[in-house]
CSV table of C-alpha atoms in Angstrom, one decimal:
chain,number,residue,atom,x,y,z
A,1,UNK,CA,-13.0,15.4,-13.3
A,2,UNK,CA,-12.1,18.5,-13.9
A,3,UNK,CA,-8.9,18.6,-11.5
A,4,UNK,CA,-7.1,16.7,-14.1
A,5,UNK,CA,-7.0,13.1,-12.6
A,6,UNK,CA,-8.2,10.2,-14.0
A,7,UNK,CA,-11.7,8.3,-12.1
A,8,UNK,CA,-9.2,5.6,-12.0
A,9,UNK,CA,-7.0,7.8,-10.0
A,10,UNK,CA,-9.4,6.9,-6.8
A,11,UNK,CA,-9.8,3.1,-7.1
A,12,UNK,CA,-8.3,0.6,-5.4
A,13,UNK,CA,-6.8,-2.6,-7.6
A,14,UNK,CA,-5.8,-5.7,-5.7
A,15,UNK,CA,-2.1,-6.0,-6.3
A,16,UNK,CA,-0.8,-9.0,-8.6
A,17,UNK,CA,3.3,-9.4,-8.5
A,18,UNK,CA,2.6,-11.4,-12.4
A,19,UNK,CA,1.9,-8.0,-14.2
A,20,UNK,CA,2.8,-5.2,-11.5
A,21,UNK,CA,6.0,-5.9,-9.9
A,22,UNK,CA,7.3,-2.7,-11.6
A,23,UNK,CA,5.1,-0.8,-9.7
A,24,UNK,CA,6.2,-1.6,-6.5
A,25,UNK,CA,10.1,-1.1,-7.9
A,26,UNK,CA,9.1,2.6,-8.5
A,27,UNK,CA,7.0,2.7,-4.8
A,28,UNK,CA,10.2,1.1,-3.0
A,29,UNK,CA,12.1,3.7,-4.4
A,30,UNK,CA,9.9,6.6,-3.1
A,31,UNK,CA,9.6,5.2,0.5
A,32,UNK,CA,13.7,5.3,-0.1
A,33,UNK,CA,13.9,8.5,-1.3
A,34,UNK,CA,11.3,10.1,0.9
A,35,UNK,CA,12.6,8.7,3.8
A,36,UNK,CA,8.9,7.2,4.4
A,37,UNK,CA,10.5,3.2,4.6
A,38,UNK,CA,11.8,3.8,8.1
A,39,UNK,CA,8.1,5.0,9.4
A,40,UNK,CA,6.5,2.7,7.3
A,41,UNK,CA,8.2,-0.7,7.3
A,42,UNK,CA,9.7,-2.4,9.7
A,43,UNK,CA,13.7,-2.3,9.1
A,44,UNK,CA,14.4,-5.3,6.7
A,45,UNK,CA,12.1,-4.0,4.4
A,46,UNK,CA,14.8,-1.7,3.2
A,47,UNK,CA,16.4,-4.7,1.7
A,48,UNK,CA,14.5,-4.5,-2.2
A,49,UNK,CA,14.6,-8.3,-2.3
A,50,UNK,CA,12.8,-8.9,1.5
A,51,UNK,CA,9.9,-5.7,0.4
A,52,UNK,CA,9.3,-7.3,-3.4
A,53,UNK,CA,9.1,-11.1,-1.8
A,54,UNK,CA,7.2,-9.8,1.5
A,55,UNK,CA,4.0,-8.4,-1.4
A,56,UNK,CA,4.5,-11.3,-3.3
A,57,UNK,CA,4.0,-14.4,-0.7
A,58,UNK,CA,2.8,-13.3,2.8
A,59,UNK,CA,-0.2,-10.2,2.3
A,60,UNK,CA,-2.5,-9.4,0.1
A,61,UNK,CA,-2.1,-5.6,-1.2
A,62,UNK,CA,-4.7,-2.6,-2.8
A,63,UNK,CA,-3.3,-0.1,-4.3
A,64,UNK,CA,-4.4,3.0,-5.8
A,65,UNK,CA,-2.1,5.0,-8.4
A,66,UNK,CA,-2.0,7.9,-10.6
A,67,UNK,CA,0.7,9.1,-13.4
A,68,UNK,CA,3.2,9.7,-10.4
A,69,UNK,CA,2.7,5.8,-9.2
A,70,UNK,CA,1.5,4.6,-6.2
A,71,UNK,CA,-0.1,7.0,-3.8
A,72,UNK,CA,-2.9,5.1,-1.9
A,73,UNK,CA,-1.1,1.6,-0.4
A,74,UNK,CA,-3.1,-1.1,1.8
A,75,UNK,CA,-2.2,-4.2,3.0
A,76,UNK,CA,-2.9,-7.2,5.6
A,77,UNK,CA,-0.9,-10.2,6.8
A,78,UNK,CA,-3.4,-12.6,8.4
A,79,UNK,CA,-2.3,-13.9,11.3
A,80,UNK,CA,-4.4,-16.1,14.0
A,81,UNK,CA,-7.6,-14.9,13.8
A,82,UNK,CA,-6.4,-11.2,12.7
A,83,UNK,CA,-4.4,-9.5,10.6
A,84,UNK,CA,-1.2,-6.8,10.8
A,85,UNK,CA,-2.6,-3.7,9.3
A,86,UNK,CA,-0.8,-1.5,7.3
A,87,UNK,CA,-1.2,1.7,5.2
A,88,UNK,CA,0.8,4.2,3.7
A,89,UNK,CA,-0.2,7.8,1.8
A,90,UNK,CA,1.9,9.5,-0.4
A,91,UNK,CA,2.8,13.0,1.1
A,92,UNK,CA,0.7,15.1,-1.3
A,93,UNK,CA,-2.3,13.3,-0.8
A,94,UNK,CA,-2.5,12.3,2.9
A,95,UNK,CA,-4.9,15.2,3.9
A,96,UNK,CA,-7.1,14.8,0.5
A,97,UNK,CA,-10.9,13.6,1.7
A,98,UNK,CA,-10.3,11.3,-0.9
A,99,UNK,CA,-7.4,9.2,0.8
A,100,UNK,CA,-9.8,9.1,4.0
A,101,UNK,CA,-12.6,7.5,2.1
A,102,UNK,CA,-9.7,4.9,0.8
A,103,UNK,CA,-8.2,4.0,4.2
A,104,UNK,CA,-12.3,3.9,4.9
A,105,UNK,CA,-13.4,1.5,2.5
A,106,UNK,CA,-9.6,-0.8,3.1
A,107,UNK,CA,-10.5,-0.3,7.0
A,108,UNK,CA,-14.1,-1.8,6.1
A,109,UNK,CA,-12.8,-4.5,3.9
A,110,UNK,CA,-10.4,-5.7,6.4
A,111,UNK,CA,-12.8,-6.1,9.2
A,112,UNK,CA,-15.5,-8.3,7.0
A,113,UNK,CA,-12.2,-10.8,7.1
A,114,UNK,CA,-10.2,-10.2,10.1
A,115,UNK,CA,-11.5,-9.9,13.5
A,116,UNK,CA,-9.1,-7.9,14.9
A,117,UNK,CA,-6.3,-5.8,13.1
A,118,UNK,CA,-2.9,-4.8,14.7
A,119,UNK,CA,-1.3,-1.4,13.5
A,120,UNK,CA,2.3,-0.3,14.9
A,121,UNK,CA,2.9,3.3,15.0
């Protein structure tokens, strides 16, 4: 790619807390920093030990990254017959054509699973 990004850059990897955790430490400290955790998570996600826990046990994750971390997050946590929906976009991607085709494909994915998904906003 000529825009200096990796191919990898635009692929999502199922998260797995056994080899990654770290990268979630540097993500929780962007939502932090930007200000993003209160628009993002609900409220006792601000504690690091509830957010590290909450992606380790209860939902499954993708994730895409480049050399700045995280910038492409996805995640579901099934319940009934559906799932709570969740997504987040780092700042200087969320109008790229390539963060639409991610939250696409995660959209996609999580309807061949869930019947019906439930996003706050």
């Amino acid at each position: 790619m000529g825009d200096g990004k990796s191919s990898t850059d635009y692929v999502l990897h199922p998260y797995d807390w056994r080899g990654e955790e770290w990268l979630l430490l540097d993500w929780y400290h962007r939502l932090i920093t930007s200000g993003d955790m209160v628009t993002t998570m609900t409220a006792d996600m601000k504690h690091l030990s509830n957010f590290l826990m909450y992606f380790r046990t209860k939902v499954t994750l993708a994730y895409s990254a480049d050399n700045d971390g995280i910038w492409f997050a996805s995640w579901v946590e099934p319940i009934m017959s559906g799932a709570f929906f969740g997504a987040w976009i780092r700042k200087d991607k969320r109008q790229s054509p390539t963060a639409l085709k991610l939250l696409t494909q995660v959209y996609d994915e999580a309807f061949k699973v869930f019947v019906v998904l439930i996003g706050l906003s």
